[in-house]
PDB file of C-alpha atoms in Angstrom:
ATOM      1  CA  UNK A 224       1.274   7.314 -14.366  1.00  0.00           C
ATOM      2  CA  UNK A 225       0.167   7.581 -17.533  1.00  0.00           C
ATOM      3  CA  UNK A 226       0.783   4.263 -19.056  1.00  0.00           C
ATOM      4  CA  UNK A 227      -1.972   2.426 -20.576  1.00  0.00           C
ATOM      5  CA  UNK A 228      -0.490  -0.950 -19.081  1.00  0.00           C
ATOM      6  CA  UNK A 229      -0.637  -1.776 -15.416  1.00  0.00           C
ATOM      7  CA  UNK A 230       0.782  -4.662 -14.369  1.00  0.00           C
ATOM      8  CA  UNK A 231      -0.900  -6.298 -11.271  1.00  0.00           C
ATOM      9  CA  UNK A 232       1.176  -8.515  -8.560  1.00  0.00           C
ATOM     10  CA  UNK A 233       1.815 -11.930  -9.852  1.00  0.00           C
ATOM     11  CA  UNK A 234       0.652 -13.561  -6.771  1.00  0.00           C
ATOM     12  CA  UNK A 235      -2.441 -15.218  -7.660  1.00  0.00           C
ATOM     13  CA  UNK A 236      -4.984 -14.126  -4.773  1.00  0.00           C
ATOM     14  CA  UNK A 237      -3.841 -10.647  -4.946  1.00  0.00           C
ATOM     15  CA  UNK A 238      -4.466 -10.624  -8.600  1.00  0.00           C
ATOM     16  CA  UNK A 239      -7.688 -11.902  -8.208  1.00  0.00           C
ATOM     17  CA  UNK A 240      -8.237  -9.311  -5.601  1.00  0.00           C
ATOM     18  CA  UNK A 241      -7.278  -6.409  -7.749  1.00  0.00           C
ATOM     19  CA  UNK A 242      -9.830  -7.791 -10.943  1.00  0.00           C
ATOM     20  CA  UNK A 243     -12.388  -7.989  -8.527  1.00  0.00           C
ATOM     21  CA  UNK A 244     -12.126  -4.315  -7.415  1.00  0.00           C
ATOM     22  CA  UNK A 245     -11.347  -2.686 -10.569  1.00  0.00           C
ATOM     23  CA  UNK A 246     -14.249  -4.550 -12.075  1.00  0.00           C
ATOM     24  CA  UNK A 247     -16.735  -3.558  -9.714  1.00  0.00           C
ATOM     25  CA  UNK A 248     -14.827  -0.052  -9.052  1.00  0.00           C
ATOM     26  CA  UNK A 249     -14.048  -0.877  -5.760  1.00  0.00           C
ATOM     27  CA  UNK A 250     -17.786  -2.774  -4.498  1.00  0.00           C
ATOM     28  CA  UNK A 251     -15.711  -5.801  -4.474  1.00  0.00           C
ATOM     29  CA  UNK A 252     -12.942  -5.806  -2.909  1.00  0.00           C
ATOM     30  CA  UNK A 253     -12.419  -2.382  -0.785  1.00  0.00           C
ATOM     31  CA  UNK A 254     -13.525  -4.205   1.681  1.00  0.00           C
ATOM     32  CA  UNK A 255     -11.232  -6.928   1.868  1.00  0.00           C
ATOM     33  CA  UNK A 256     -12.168  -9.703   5.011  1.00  0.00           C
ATOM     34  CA  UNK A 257     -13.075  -7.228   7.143  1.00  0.00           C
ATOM     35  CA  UNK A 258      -9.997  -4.707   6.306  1.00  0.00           C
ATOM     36  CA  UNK A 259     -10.259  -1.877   4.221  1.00  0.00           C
ATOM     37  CA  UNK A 260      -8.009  -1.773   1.403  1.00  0.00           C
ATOM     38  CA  UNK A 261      -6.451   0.463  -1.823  1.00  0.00           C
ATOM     39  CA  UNK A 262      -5.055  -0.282  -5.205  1.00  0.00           C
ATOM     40  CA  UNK A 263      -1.411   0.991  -5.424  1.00  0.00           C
ATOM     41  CA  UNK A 264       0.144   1.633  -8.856  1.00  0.00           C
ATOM     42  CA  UNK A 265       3.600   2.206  -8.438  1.00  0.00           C
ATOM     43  CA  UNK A 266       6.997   2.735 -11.381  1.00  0.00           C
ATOM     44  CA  UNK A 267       8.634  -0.150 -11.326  1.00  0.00           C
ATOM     45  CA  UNK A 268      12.658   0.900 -10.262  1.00  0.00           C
ATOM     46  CA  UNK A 269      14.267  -1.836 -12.491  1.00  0.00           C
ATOM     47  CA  UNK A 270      11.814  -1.850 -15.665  1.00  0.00           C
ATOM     48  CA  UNK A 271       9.993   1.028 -15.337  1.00  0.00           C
ATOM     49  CA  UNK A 272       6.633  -0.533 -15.936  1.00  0.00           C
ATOM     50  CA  UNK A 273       3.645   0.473 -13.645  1.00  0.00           C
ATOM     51  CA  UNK A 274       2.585  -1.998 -11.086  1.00  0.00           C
ATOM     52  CA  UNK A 275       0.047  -2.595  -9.161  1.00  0.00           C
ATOM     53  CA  UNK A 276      -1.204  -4.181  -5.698  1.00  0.00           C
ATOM     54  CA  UNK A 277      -3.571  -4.475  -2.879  1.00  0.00           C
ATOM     55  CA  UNK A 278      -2.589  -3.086   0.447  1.00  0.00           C
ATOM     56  CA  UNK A 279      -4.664  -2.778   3.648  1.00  0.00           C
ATOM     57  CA  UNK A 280      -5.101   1.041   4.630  1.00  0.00           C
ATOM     58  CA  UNK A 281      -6.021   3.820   7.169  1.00  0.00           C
ATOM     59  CA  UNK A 282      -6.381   7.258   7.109  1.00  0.00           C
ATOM     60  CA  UNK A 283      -5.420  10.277   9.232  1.00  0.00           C
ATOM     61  CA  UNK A 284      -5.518  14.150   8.300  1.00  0.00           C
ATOM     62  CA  UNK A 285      -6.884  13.425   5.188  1.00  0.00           C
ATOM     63  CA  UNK A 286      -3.731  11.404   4.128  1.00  0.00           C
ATOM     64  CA  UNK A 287      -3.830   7.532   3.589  1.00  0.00           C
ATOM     65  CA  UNK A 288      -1.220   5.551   5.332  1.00  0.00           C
ATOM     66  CA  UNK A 289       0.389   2.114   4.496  1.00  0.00           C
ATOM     67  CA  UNK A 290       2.218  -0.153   6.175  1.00  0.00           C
ATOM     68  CA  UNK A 291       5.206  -2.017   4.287  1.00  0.00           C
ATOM     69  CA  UNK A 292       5.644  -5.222   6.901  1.00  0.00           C
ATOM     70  CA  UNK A 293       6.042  -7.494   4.328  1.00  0.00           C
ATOM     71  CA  UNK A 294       3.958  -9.876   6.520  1.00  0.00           C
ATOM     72  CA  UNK A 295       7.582  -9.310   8.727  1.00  0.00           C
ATOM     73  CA  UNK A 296      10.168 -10.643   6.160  1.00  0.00           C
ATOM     74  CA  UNK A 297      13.800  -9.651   6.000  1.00  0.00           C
ATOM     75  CA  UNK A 298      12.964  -7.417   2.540  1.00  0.00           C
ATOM     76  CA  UNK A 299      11.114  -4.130   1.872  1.00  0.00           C
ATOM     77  CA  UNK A 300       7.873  -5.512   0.004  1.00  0.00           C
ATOM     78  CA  UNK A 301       8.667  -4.544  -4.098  1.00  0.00           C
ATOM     79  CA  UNK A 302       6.230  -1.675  -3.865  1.00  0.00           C
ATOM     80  CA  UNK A 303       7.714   0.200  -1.468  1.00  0.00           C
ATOM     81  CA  UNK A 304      11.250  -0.227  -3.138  1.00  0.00           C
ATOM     82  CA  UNK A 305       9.293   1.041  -6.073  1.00  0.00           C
ATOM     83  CA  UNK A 306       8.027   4.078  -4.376  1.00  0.00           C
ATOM     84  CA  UNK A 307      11.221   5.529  -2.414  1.00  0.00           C
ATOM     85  CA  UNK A 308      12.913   5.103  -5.732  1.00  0.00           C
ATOM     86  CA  UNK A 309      10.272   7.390  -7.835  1.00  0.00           C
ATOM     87  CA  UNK A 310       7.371   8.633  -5.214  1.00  0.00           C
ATOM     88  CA  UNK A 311       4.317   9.427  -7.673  1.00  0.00           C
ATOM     89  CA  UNK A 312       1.585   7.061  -7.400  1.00  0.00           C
ATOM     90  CA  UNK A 313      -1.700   6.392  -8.418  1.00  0.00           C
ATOM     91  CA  UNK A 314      -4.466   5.501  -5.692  1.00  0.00           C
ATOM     92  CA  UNK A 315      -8.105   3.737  -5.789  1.00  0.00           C
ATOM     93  CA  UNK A 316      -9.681   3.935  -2.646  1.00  0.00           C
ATOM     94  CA  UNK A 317     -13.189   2.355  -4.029  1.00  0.00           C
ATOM     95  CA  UNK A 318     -14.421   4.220  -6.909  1.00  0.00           C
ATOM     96  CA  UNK A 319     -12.185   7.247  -6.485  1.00  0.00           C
ATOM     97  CA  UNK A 320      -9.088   7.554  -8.334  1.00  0.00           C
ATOM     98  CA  UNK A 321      -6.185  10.232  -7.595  1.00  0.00           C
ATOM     99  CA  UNK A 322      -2.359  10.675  -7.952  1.00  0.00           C
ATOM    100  CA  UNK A 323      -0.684  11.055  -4.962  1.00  0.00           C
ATOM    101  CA  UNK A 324       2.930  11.646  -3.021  1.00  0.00           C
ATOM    102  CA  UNK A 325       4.406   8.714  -0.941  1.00  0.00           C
ATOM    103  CA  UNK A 326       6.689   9.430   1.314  1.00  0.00           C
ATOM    104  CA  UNK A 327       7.907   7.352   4.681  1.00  0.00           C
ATOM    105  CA  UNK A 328       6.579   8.872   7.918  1.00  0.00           C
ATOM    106  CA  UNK A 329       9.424  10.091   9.975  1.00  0.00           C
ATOM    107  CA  UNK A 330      10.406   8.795  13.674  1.00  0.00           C
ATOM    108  CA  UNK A 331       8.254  11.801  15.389  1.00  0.00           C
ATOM    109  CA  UNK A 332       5.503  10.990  13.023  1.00  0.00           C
ATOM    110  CA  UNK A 333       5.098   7.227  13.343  1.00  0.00           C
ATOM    111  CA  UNK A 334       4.023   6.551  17.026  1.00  0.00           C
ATOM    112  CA  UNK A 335       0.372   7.405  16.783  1.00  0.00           C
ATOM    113  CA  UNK A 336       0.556   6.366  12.710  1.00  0.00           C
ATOM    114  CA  UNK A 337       1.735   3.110  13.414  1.00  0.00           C
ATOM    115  CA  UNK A 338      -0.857   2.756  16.925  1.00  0.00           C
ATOM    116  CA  UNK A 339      -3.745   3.862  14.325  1.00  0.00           C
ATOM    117  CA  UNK A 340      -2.631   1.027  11.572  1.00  0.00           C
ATOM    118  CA  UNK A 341      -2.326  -1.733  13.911  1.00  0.00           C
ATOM    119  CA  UNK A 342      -5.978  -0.647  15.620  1.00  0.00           C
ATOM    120  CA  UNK A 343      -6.525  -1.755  11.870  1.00  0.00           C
ATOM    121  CA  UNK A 344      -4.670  -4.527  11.457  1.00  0.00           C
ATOM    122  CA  UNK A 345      -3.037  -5.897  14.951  1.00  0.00           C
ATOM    123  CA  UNK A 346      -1.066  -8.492  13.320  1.00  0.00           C
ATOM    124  CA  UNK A 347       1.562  -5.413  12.043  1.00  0.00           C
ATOM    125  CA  UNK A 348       2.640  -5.114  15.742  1.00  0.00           C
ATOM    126  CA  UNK A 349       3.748  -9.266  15.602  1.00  0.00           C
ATOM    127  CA  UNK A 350       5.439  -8.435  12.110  1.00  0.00           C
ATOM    128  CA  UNK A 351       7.249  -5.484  14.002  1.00  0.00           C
ATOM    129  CA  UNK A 352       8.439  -7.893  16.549  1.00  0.00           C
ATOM    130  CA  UNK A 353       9.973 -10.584  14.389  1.00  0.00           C
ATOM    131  CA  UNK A 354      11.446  -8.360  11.417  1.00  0.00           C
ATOM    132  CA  UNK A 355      15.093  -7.990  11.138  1.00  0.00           C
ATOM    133  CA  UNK A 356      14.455  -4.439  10.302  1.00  0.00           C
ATOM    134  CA  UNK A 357      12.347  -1.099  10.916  1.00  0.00           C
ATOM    135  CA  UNK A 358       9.423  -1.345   9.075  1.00  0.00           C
ATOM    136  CA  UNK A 359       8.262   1.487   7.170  1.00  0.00           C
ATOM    137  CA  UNK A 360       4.955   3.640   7.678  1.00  0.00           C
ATOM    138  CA  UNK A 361       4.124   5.502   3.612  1.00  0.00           C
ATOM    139  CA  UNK A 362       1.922   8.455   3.863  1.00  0.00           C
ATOM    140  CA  UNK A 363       0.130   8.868   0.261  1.00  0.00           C
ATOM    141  CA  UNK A 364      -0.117  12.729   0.201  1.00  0.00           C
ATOM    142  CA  UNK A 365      -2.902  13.619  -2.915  1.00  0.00           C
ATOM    143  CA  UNK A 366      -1.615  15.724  -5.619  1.00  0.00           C
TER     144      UNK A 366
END
């Protein structure tokens, strides 16, 4: 996670999203309508470049969790593609920065994962319900 270059997500309020917080090292932004959120850098799987995105997160045991609903689509969201393909990360949480280990939460782990994120963000339980597939739970593990 070295490279100098980060590439943030092409869609345009996300992007903005990201500038703000990496401006303001997190003042603006980790706090995102009411949700708290993270800057994911993940290796690209295709062209190996690092990118980088916005996602709405919780914590537990000291871990941070994501969720990758993909607002309920058919398709994994890119970052999460990226990440079970090559698991090191980098991670802003507001002004601190770390490398960390994603992995998907397994079946016995995700019940009270998943009932924690949606006490977060309740609209991941109506993008459970119409997805065509099992949507994954990441648990960022620091280095």
């Amino acid at each position: 996670m070295t490279d100098p270059e980060v590439h943030d997500s092409r869609t345009g309020w996300v992007a903005e999203h990201i500038r703000r917080y990496v401006e303001t090292d997190g003042a603006d932004g980790h706090m995102y309508q009411g949700w708290p959120t993270l800057l994911l850098t993940t290796r690209g799987r295709r062209s190996g470049m690092l990118r980088r995105t916005a996602l709405i997160y919780g914590q537990a045991d000291g871990r941070h969790l994501l969720v990758a609903s993909n607002a309920g689509s058919a398709e994994h969201p890119a970052w999460y593609l990226n990440l079970s393909e090559d698991p090191a990360v980098a991670v802003q949480v507001g002004p601190d920065r770390f490398t960390a280990r994603a992995r998907t939460a397994t079946e016995e782990e995700k019940p009270p994962l998943w009932r924690l994120m949606t006490s977060i963000f309740p609209l991941y339980d109506k993008y459970r319900a119409e997805a065509p597939r099992d949507i994954p739970l990441v648990i960022l593990e620091r280095d």
